[in-house]
Amino acid sequence: MGTEKDYRDLFDRVAALREQVADRLGDQLTSNPQLGDAILKQIDGMLEQVDAAERAQPPSPDGGLAGLVGVGSDAAPDLGQTRMPRGVEAYDETVASERIIAVGDLYYLYQHERIGVFRVVQKLQELFQGGAIRLSDGPGAFGLYRFDRRDVLRYTKRDRIAAYRRILGYGKGAGAANSRPNVDFHRLFVHLNNQVALFWRDKRISDVIRARAYDPSFGSIAIVRRAGLDLRNNLKFTSYGHLNVLRVEVMQLLEEAFRILNAPDVKELFGAANAWDVVDEVLIRYFDERLVTSPRQRMGVTGRQVLRWLAAPHILESTRSEFEALLLEIAEPAEEWITSAQSLRLAERTEVERVLPWDAHRPVGVAAPVKSGPRRQAFAKRGGLGVYKGSGVPAVNGARR
């Protein structure tokens, strides 16, 4: 059982060790900063081992209270002999990875839903049943016949829309019963991709300006980590329920839809080379839609890659070199996601706002809203200060500040 004196002595010894190592290796640390990271990681590893060993020891039945208050034979002669707990499990290490992976698959499915893959198959089925297209007994025709024969065993479109609304915040309405829409997901996801893209842009600039640059100002790990942890914590409470089963079933449904669209008789009917050509042709011919197939599909692929990366414990890596090596996996997917979303006006690149406020309705650096009363309105009429109607936000010379 660790005492308060052992607790203080441990950190004093660790601090002395760090100072001694920095003093002896000062010249080498200046020319090779990675060496400092390696040394700090070893010292941190030793501290973690000590903490793990202390937590593994069972505490006394009273938790050390008798020694602290001076009751019984276990009374401590001074504060240094009392029991000192090591703390509790870190909050950010309690997220289940399988649920975040499931959210990534659901996001992938949502983008294909927005493209219109399922609507295309349903339209083909409607035309097939009405005899409006030249299909009879090929593999595509047989697949269209069987596509809705298992509807009673599947989640319906209404169930899918409710899941998108509850977990991703996309769509309209109040969401499924006894749940609320996750309206913060999109802005947190955009923020994470922006910060990953900015990190690597800063890193590339530093490599161009100075060879082997290692200045922390060129890309902040803390900002990327905060953006990732915010998104993980957001998904922690919205990924419960039937998400895992639903995404497996809908992934099977998506595979079946593409098997029909890629059938030779269906492709021949539209003069298409592949299943995506069939999707585009049906959307243009029967729905008269502006095609967003390519950016939506890339958003689904790259967004799923980013969310899968977030499900791993990489975001908690504290060593700079290792964090950069792990983050490299989603450097290009994040940049591509931002580019695709920007082309659809679903996201914007941010260069200034590095941290998102918890209060989504109050931007960083903006004061509390100013209420518009009779005296303020009279003052505004004299040209001193304008107040936007219904917003409570002050304006100067008629322009919003």
CSV table of C-alpha atoms in Angstrom, one decimal:
chain,number,residue,atom,x,y,z
A,1,MET,CA,0.0,0.0,0.0
A,2,GLY,CA,1.5,3.3,-1.1
A,3,THR,CA,1.7,6.1,1.5
A,4,GLU,CA,1.6,9.8,1.0
A,5,LYS,CA,5.3,10.1,1.6
A,6,ASP,CA,6.1,7.4,-1.0
A,7,TYR,CA,3.9,9.3,-3.4
A,8,ARG,CA,5.8,12.5,-2.9
A,9,ASP,CA,9.2,10.8,-3.0
A,10,LEU,CA,8.4,9.1,-6.2
A,11,PHE,CA,7.7,12.3,-8.1
A,12,ASP,CA,10.6,14.0,-6.5
A,13,ARG,CA,12.9,11.2,-7.7
A,14,VAL,CA,11.4,11.3,-11.2
A,15,ALA,CA,11.8,15.1,-11.4
A,16,ALA,CA,15.5,14.7,-10.4
A,17,LEU,CA,16.0,12.0,-13.0
A,18,ARG,CA,14.5,14.1,-15.7
A,19,GLU,CA,16.7,17.1,-14.7
A,20,GLN,CA,19.8,14.9,-14.6
A,21,VAL,CA,19.2,13.3,-18.0
A,22,ALA,CA,18.5,16.8,-19.6
A,23,ASP,CA,21.7,18.1,-18.0
A,24,ARG,CA,23.9,15.3,-19.3
A,25,LEU,CA,22.4,15.0,-22.7
A,26,GLY,CA,21.7,18.7,-23.4
A,27,ASP,CA,23.9,18.9,-26.5
A,28,GLN,CA,22.5,15.7,-28.0
A,29,LEU,CA,18.9,16.7,-27.3
A,30,THR,CA,19.4,20.0,-29.2
A,31,SER,CA,20.6,18.2,-32.3
A,32,ASN,CA,18.4,15.2,-32.0
A,33,PRO,CA,15.0,16.1,-30.4
A,34,GLN,CA,13.7,12.5,-31.0
A,35,LEU,CA,16.1,11.3,-28.4
A,36,GLY,CA,14.3,13.5,-25.8
A,37,ASP,CA,11.0,11.9,-26.8
A,38,ALA,CA,12.4,8.4,-26.4
A,39,ILE,CA,13.8,9.2,-22.9
A,40,LEU,CA,10.6,10.8,-21.7
A,41,LYS,CA,8.5,7.9,-23.0
A,42,GLN,CA,10.7,5.5,-21.0
A,43,ILE,CA,10.3,7.5,-17.8
A,44,ASP,CA,6.6,7.8,-18.4
A,45,GLY,CA,6.4,4.1,-18.9
A,46,MET,CA,8.1,3.4,-15.6
A,47,LEU,CA,5.6,5.7,-13.9
A,48,GLU,CA,2.7,3.9,-15.5
A,49,GLN,CA,4.1,0.5,-14.3
A,50,VAL,CA,4.4,1.9,-10.7
A,51,ASP,CA,0.8,3.2,-10.9
A,52,ALA,CA,-0.4,-0.2,-12.3
A,53,ALA,CA,1.3,-2.1,-9.5
A,54,GLU,CA,-0.2,0.2,-6.8
A,55,ARG,CA,-3.7,-0.1,-8.2
A,56,ALA,CA,-3.3,-3.9,-8.3
A,57,GLN,CA,-2.8,-4.1,-4.5
A,58,PRO,CA,-6.0,-4.5,-2.6
A,59,PRO,CA,-6.7,-1.6,-0.3
A,60,SER,CA,-7.5,-2.0,3.4
A,61,PRO,CA,-11.2,-2.6,4.3
A,62,ASP,CA,-11.7,1.0,5.4
A,63,GLY,CA,-9.8,2.4,2.5
A,64,GLY,CA,-7.2,4.0,4.8
A,65,LEU,CA,-9.6,6.2,6.6
A,66,ALA,CA,-8.7,4.8,10.1
A,67,GLY,CA,-5.0,5.7,9.6
A,68,LEU,CA,-6.0,9.2,8.4
A,69,VAL,CA,-8.3,10.1,11.2
A,70,GLY,CA,-6.2,8.4,13.9
A,71,VAL,CA,-8.5,5.6,15.0
A,72,GLY,CA,-7.3,2.2,16.2
A,73,SER,CA,-4.0,0.4,15.8
A,74,ASP,CA,-3.7,1.6,12.2
A,75,ALA,CA,-3.5,5.2,13.1
A,76,ALA,CA,-0.7,7.0,11.2
A,77,PRO,CA,1.8,9.1,13.3
A,78,ASP,CA,1.9,11.7,10.6
A,79,LEU,CA,0.3,12.6,7.2
A,80,GLY,CA,3.2,10.9,5.3
A,81,GLN,CA,2.2,7.5,6.6
A,82,THR,CA,-1.4,7.7,5.4
A,83,ARG,CA,-2.6,5.8,2.3
A,84,MET,CA,-2.5,7.8,-0.9
A,85,PRO,CA,-4.7,6.5,-3.8
A,86,ARG,CA,-3.3,6.8,-7.3
A,87,GLY,CA,-6.4,8.1,-9.0
A,88,VAL,CA,-9.1,6.6,-11.2
A,89,GLU,CA,-9.2,5.3,-14.8
A,90,ALA,CA,-8.9,8.0,-17.4
A,91,TYR,CA,-12.2,9.1,-18.9
A,92,ASP,CA,-10.9,9.0,-22.5
A,93,GLU,CA,-9.8,5.4,-22.3
A,94,THR,CA,-13.3,4.0,-21.7
A,95,VAL,CA,-14.7,4.2,-25.2
A,96,ALA,CA,-15.5,0.9,-26.8
A,97,SER,CA,-13.8,0.6,-30.2
A,98,GLU,CA,-16.4,-1.7,-31.8
A,99,ARG,CA,-19.1,1.0,-31.4
A,100,ILE,CA,-16.9,3.7,-33.2
A,101,ILE,CA,-16.2,1.2,-36.0
A,102,ALA,CA,-19.9,0.6,-36.3
A,103,VAL,CA,-20.5,4.4,-36.6
A,104,GLY,CA,-18.0,4.5,-39.4
A,105,ASP,CA,-19.9,1.8,-41.3
A,106,LEU,CA,-23.2,3.6,-40.7
A,107,TYR,CA,-21.7,6.9,-42.1
A,108,TYR,CA,-20.6,4.9,-45.1
A,109,LEU,CA,-24.1,3.6,-45.6
A,110,TYR,CA,-25.6,7.1,-45.1
A,111,GLN,CA,-23.6,8.5,-48.0
A,112,HIS,CA,-24.8,5.7,-50.3
A,113,GLU,CA,-28.3,6.3,-49.1
A,114,ARG,CA,-28.0,10.0,-50.0
A,115,ILE,CA,-26.5,9.0,-53.4
A,116,GLY,CA,-29.7,7.1,-54.1
A,117,VAL,CA,-28.6,3.5,-54.5
A,118,PHE,CA,-31.6,2.0,-52.7
A,119,ARG,CA,-34.0,4.3,-54.6
A,120,VAL,CA,-32.4,3.2,-57.9
A,121,VAL,CA,-33.0,-0.5,-57.1
A,122,GLN,CA,-36.6,0.2,-56.0
A,123,LYS,CA,-37.3,2.1,-59.2
A,124,LEU,CA,-35.9,-0.7,-61.3
A,125,GLN,CA,-38.1,-3.1,-59.3
A,126,GLU,CA,-41.1,-1.0,-59.9
A,127,LEU,CA,-40.4,-0.8,-63.7
A,128,PHE,CA,-39.7,-4.6,-63.8
A,129,GLN,CA,-43.0,-5.4,-62.1
A,130,GLY,CA,-44.8,-3.1,-64.4
A,131,GLY,CA,-43.2,-4.5,-67.5
A,132,ALA,CA,-41.7,-1.1,-68.5
A,133,ILE,CA,-38.2,-2.4,-69.0
A,134,ARG,CA,-36.8,-5.3,-71.1
A,135,LEU,CA,-35.9,-7.7,-68.3
A,136,SER,CA,-37.3,-11.2,-68.1
A,137,ASP,CA,-35.2,-14.1,-66.7
A,138,GLY,CA,-31.7,-12.9,-66.3
A,139,PRO,CA,-29.7,-12.7,-63.0
A,140,GLY,CA,-30.7,-9.0,-62.6
A,141,ALA,CA,-34.4,-9.8,-63.1
A,142,PHE,CA,-34.3,-12.6,-60.6
A,143,GLY,CA,-32.5,-10.4,-58.1
A,144,LEU,CA,-35.1,-7.7,-58.5
A,145,TYR,CA,-37.8,-10.3,-57.9
A,146,ARG,CA,-36.2,-11.4,-54.6
A,147,PHE,CA,-35.0,-8.0,-53.4
A,148,ASP,CA,-38.1,-7.2,-51.3
A,149,ARG,CA,-39.2,-10.8,-50.5
A,150,ARG,CA,-37.4,-10.5,-47.1
A,151,ASP,CA,-38.8,-7.1,-46.1
A,152,VAL,CA,-40.5,-8.5,-43.1
A,153,LEU,CA,-37.1,-9.7,-41.8
A,154,ARG,CA,-35.2,-6.5,-42.4
A,155,TYR,CA,-35.0,-3.0,-41.0
A,156,THR,CA,-37.2,-0.7,-43.0
A,157,LYS,CA,-36.2,2.6,-44.6
A,158,ARG,CA,-37.9,4.4,-41.7
A,159,ASP,CA,-35.6,2.5,-39.3
A,160,ARG,CA,-32.5,3.5,-41.3
A,161,ILE,CA,-33.5,7.1,-41.4
A,162,ALA,CA,-34.1,7.1,-37.6
A,163,ALA,CA,-30.7,5.6,-37.0
A,164,TYR,CA,-29.0,8.3,-39.2
A,165,ARG,CA,-30.8,11.0,-37.3
A,166,ARG,CA,-30.1,9.6,-33.8
A,167,ILE,CA,-26.4,8.7,-34.4
A,168,LEU,CA,-25.2,11.1,-37.0
A,169,GLY,CA,-27.7,13.9,-36.7
A,170,TYR,CA,-28.5,13.9,-40.4
A,171,GLY,CA,-32.1,14.3,-41.7
A,172,LYS,CA,-35.1,16.0,-40.3
A,173,GLY,CA,-37.5,15.5,-37.5
A,174,ALA,CA,-37.1,14.6,-33.8
A,175,GLY,CA,-35.5,11.2,-34.4
A,176,ALA,CA,-36.6,7.8,-33.1
A,177,ALA,CA,-38.8,7.5,-29.9
A,178,ASN,CA,-37.0,8.1,-26.6
A,179,SER,CA,-33.9,9.5,-28.4
A,180,ARG,CA,-32.6,12.9,-29.5
A,181,PRO,CA,-30.7,13.7,-32.7
A,182,ASN,CA,-26.9,14.0,-32.5
A,183,VAL,CA,-26.8,17.5,-33.9
A,184,ASP,CA,-23.2,18.0,-32.9
A,185,PHE,CA,-21.7,15.1,-34.9
A,186,HIS,CA,-21.2,16.9,-38.2
A,187,ARG,CA,-19.5,20.0,-36.8
A,188,LEU,CA,-17.2,17.9,-34.7
A,189,PHE,CA,-16.4,15.6,-37.6
A,190,VAL,CA,-15.6,18.6,-39.8
A,191,HIS,CA,-13.4,20.0,-37.1
A,192,LEU,CA,-11.4,16.8,-36.7
A,193,ASN,CA,-10.8,16.5,-40.5
A,194,ASN,CA,-9.8,20.2,-40.6
A,195,GLN,CA,-7.3,19.9,-37.8
A,196,VAL,CA,-5.7,16.7,-39.3
A,197,ALA,CA,-5.4,18.4,-42.6
A,198,LEU,CA,-4.0,21.6,-41.0
A,199,PHE,CA,-1.5,19.6,-39.0
A,200,TRP,CA,0.0,18.0,-42.1
A,201,ARG,CA,-0.1,21.2,-44.0
A,202,ASP,CA,1.9,22.9,-41.2
A,203,LYS,CA,4.2,19.9,-41.1
A,204,ARG,CA,4.9,20.1,-44.9
A,205,ILE,CA,5.6,23.9,-44.6
A,206,SER,CA,8.0,23.3,-41.8
A,207,ASP,CA,9.9,20.6,-43.8
A,208,VAL,CA,10.2,23.1,-46.7
A,209,ILE,CA,11.3,26.0,-44.7
A,210,ARG,CA,13.8,24.1,-42.5
A,211,ALA,CA,15.4,20.7,-43.1
A,212,ARG,CA,14.3,18.2,-40.4
A,213,ALA,CA,12.2,20.8,-38.7
A,214,TYR,CA,10.9,19.8,-35.3
A,215,ASP,CA,9.3,22.9,-33.9
A,216,PRO,CA,6.0,22.2,-32.1
A,217,SER,CA,4.5,25.4,-33.5
A,218,PHE,CA,4.4,23.6,-36.9
A,219,GLY,CA,1.5,21.4,-36.2
A,220,SER,CA,0.0,21.0,-32.7
A,221,ILE,CA,-0.6,17.4,-31.4
A,222,ALA,CA,-2.8,18.7,-28.6
A,223,ILE,CA,-5.3,20.4,-31.0
A,224,VAL,CA,-5.7,17.3,-33.1
A,225,ARG,CA,-6.0,15.1,-30.0
A,226,ARG,CA,-8.7,17.5,-28.5
A,227,ALA,CA,-10.7,17.4,-31.7
A,228,GLY,CA,-10.5,13.6,-31.9
A,229,LEU,CA,-11.5,13.1,-28.2
A,230,ASP,CA,-14.4,15.5,-28.5
A,231,LEU,CA,-15.8,13.5,-31.4
A,232,ARG,CA,-15.2,10.2,-29.6
A,233,ASN,CA,-16.9,11.4,-26.5
A,234,ASN,CA,-19.8,12.6,-28.6
A,235,LEU,CA,-20.2,9.2,-30.3
A,236,LYS,CA,-19.8,7.4,-26.9
A,237,PHE,CA,-23.4,8.1,-25.9
A,238,THR,CA,-25.1,7.8,-29.3
A,239,SER,CA,-23.7,4.5,-30.5
A,240,TYR,CA,-25.7,2.2,-28.1
A,241,GLY,CA,-28.7,0.2,-29.1
A,242,HIS,CA,-29.2,-1.8,-32.3
A,243,LEU,CA,-26.5,0.0,-34.3
A,244,ASN,CA,-24.2,-3.0,-34.7
A,245,VAL,CA,-27.0,-5.3,-35.9
A,246,LEU,CA,-28.5,-2.6,-38.2
A,247,ARG,CA,-25.3,-1.7,-40.0
A,248,VAL,CA,-24.5,-5.4,-40.6
A,249,GLU,CA,-27.9,-6.0,-42.1
A,250,VAL,CA,-27.8,-2.8,-44.2
A,251,MET,CA,-24.3,-3.6,-45.5
A,252,GLN,CA,-25.7,-6.9,-46.7
A,253,LEU,CA,-28.5,-5.1,-48.3
A,254,LEU,CA,-26.1,-2.7,-50.1
A,255,GLU,CA,-24.1,-5.6,-51.4
A,256,GLU,CA,-27.2,-7.3,-52.7
A,257,ALA,CA,-28.3,-4.0,-54.4
A,258,PHE,CA,-24.9,-3.7,-56.2
A,259,ARG,CA,-25.1,-7.4,-57.2
A,260,ILE,CA,-28.3,-6.6,-59.0
A,261,LEU,CA,-27.0,-3.3,-60.5
A,262,ASN,CA,-23.9,-5.2,-61.8
A,263,ALA,CA,-25.9,-8.0,-63.4
A,264,PRO,CA,-25.2,-8.3,-67.2
A,265,ASP,CA,-28.8,-7.9,-68.2
A,266,VAL,CA,-29.3,-4.8,-66.1
A,267,LYS,CA,-26.0,-3.2,-67.5
A,268,GLU,CA,-27.0,-4.1,-71.0
A,269,LEU,CA,-30.4,-2.5,-70.5
A,270,PHE,CA,-28.7,0.9,-69.9
A,271,GLY,CA,-25.6,0.5,-72.0
A,272,ALA,CA,-23.5,0.7,-68.8
A,273,ALA,CA,-20.0,-0.5,-68.1
A,274,ASN,CA,-20.5,-1.0,-64.3
A,275,ALA,CA,-23.0,-0.7,-61.5
A,276,TRP,CA,-22.2,2.9,-60.8
A,277,ASP,CA,-23.1,3.8,-64.4
A,278,VAL,CA,-26.5,2.2,-63.9
A,279,VAL,CA,-27.0,4.3,-60.8
A,280,ASP,CA,-26.1,7.5,-62.6
A,281,GLU,CA,-28.3,6.6,-65.6
A,282,VAL,CA,-31.4,5.8,-63.5
A,283,LEU,CA,-31.0,9.0,-61.4
A,284,ILE,CA,-30.8,11.1,-64.5
A,285,ARG,CA,-33.4,9.4,-66.5
A,286,TYR,CA,-36.1,8.7,-63.9
A,287,PHE,CA,-35.4,11.2,-61.1
A,288,ASP,CA,-33.9,14.1,-63.0
A,289,GLU,CA,-31.3,14.6,-60.3
A,290,ARG,CA,-28.0,16.5,-60.4
A,291,LEU,CA,-25.4,13.8,-59.8
A,292,VAL,CA,-23.3,14.0,-56.7
A,293,THR,CA,-22.2,10.4,-56.9
A,294,SER,CA,-18.4,10.9,-56.9
A,295,PRO,CA,-18.0,13.3,-54.0
A,296,ARG,CA,-20.6,11.5,-51.8
A,297,GLN,CA,-19.0,8.2,-52.4
A,298,ARG,CA,-15.5,9.5,-51.6
A,299,MET,CA,-16.9,11.1,-48.4
A,300,GLY,CA,-18.3,7.7,-47.4
A,301,VAL,CA,-15.0,5.9,-48.0
A,302,THR,CA,-12.7,8.5,-46.5
A,303,GLY,CA,-15.0,9.3,-43.6
A,304,ARG,CA,-15.2,5.7,-42.6
A,305,GLN,CA,-11.4,5.5,-42.7
A,306,VAL,CA,-11.1,8.5,-40.3
A,307,LEU,CA,-13.7,7.0,-37.9
A,308,ARG,CA,-12.0,3.6,-38.0
A,309,TRP,CA,-8.7,5.3,-37.0
A,310,LEU,CA,-10.5,7.1,-34.2
A,311,ALA,CA,-11.7,3.8,-32.8
A,312,ALA,CA,-8.1,2.7,-32.2
A,313,PRO,CA,-6.1,4.1,-29.2
A,314,HIS,CA,-3.8,6.1,-31.5
A,315,ILE,CA,-5.4,9.4,-30.4
A,316,LEU,CA,-4.0,8.9,-26.9
A,317,GLU,CA,-0.4,8.5,-28.1
A,318,SER,CA,1.7,11.2,-26.3
A,319,THR,CA,5.1,10.8,-28.1
A,320,ARG,CA,5.3,13.2,-31.0
A,321,SER,CA,7.1,11.0,-33.5
A,322,GLU,CA,4.8,8.0,-32.9
A,323,PHE,CA,1.7,10.2,-33.0
A,324,GLU,CA,2.8,11.6,-36.4
A,325,ALA,CA,3.5,8.2,-37.7
A,326,LEU,CA,0.0,6.9,-36.7
A,327,LEU,CA,-1.7,10.1,-37.8
A,328,LEU,CA,-0.2,9.7,-41.3
A,329,GLU,CA,-2.7,6.9,-41.9
A,330,ILE,CA,-5.6,9.4,-42.2
A,331,ALA,CA,-3.7,12.5,-43.5
A,332,GLU,CA,-4.8,12.1,-47.1
A,333,PRO,CA,-8.3,10.7,-46.2
A,334,ALA,CA,-9.0,13.8,-44.0
A,335,GLU,CA,-7.8,16.1,-46.8
A,336,GLU,CA,-9.9,14.4,-49.4
A,337,TRP,CA,-13.0,14.3,-47.2
A,338,ILE,CA,-12.7,18.1,-46.6
A,339,THR,CA,-12.3,18.7,-50.3
A,340,SER,CA,-15.3,16.5,-51.2
A,341,ALA,CA,-17.5,18.1,-48.5
A,342,GLN,CA,-16.4,21.5,-49.6
A,343,SER,CA,-17.4,20.9,-53.2
A,344,LEU,CA,-20.9,20.0,-51.9
A,345,ARG,CA,-20.9,23.0,-49.5
A,346,LEU,CA,-21.2,20.7,-46.5
A,347,ALA,CA,-18.0,21.9,-44.9
A,348,GLU,CA,-15.6,24.8,-44.9
A,349,ARG,CA,-11.8,24.9,-44.4
A,350,THR,CA,-10.9,26.7,-41.2
A,351,GLU,CA,-7.5,28.3,-40.6
A,352,VAL,CA,-8.2,30.4,-37.4
A,353,GLU,CA,-10.6,28.5,-35.2
A,354,ARG,CA,-8.5,25.7,-33.8
A,355,VAL,CA,-10.8,24.9,-30.9
A,356,LEU,CA,-14.5,24.4,-31.0
A,357,PRO,CA,-16.5,25.8,-28.0
A,358,TRP,CA,-18.8,23.4,-26.1
A,359,ASP,CA,-21.6,25.9,-26.6
A,360,ALA,CA,-22.2,25.6,-30.3
A,361,HIS,CA,-24.3,28.8,-30.4
A,362,ARG,CA,-21.6,31.1,-29.1
A,363,PRO,CA,-18.4,31.4,-31.2
A,364,VAL,CA,-15.0,31.7,-29.7
A,365,GLY,CA,-14.2,35.3,-28.6
A,366,VAL,CA,-17.7,36.6,-28.7
A,367,ALA,CA,-19.2,38.2,-25.6
A,368,ALA,CA,-22.5,37.2,-24.1
A,369,PRO,CA,-25.5,38.4,-26.1
A,370,VAL,CA,-26.7,41.9,-25.3
A,371,LYS,CA,-30.4,42.2,-24.6
A,372,SER,CA,-32.3,44.8,-26.5
A,373,GLY,CA,-34.3,47.0,-24.2
A,374,PRO,CA,-36.2,50.3,-24.8
A,375,ARG,CA,-33.2,52.5,-23.8
A,376,ARG,CA,-30.8,50.6,-26.0
A,377,GLN,CA,-33.3,50.9,-29.0
A,378,ALA,CA,-33.6,54.6,-28.4
A,379,PHE,CA,-29.8,54.9,-28.4
A,380,ALA,CA,-29.6,52.8,-31.6
A,381,LYS,CA,-32.0,55.2,-33.3
A,382,ARG,CA,-29.6,58.1,-32.6
A,383,GLY,CA,-27.0,56.2,-34.6
A,384,GLY,CA,-24.8,55.1,-31.6
A,385,LEU,CA,-25.3,51.4,-31.6
A,386,GLY,CA,-27.5,49.1,-33.7
A,387,VAL,CA,-29.0,45.9,-32.5
A,388,TYR,CA,-30.0,43.1,-34.9
A,389,LYS,CA,-33.6,42.3,-34.6
A,390,GLY,CA,-34.2,39.1,-32.8
A,391,SER,CA,-30.6,38.2,-32.3
A,392,GLY,CA,-29.5,40.4,-29.3
A,393,VAL,CA,-26.0,40.8,-30.9
A,394,PRO,CA,-24.8,44.3,-31.1
A,395,ALA,CA,-23.7,46.0,-34.4
A,396,VAL,CA,-21.7,49.0,-35.2
A,397,ASN,CA,-22.9,51.4,-38.0
A,398,GLY,CA,-25.5,48.9,-39.1
A,399,ALA,CA,-23.1,46.0,-39.7
A,400,ARG,CA,-22.8,42.9,-37.6
A,401,ARG,CA,-19.7,42.9,-35.5
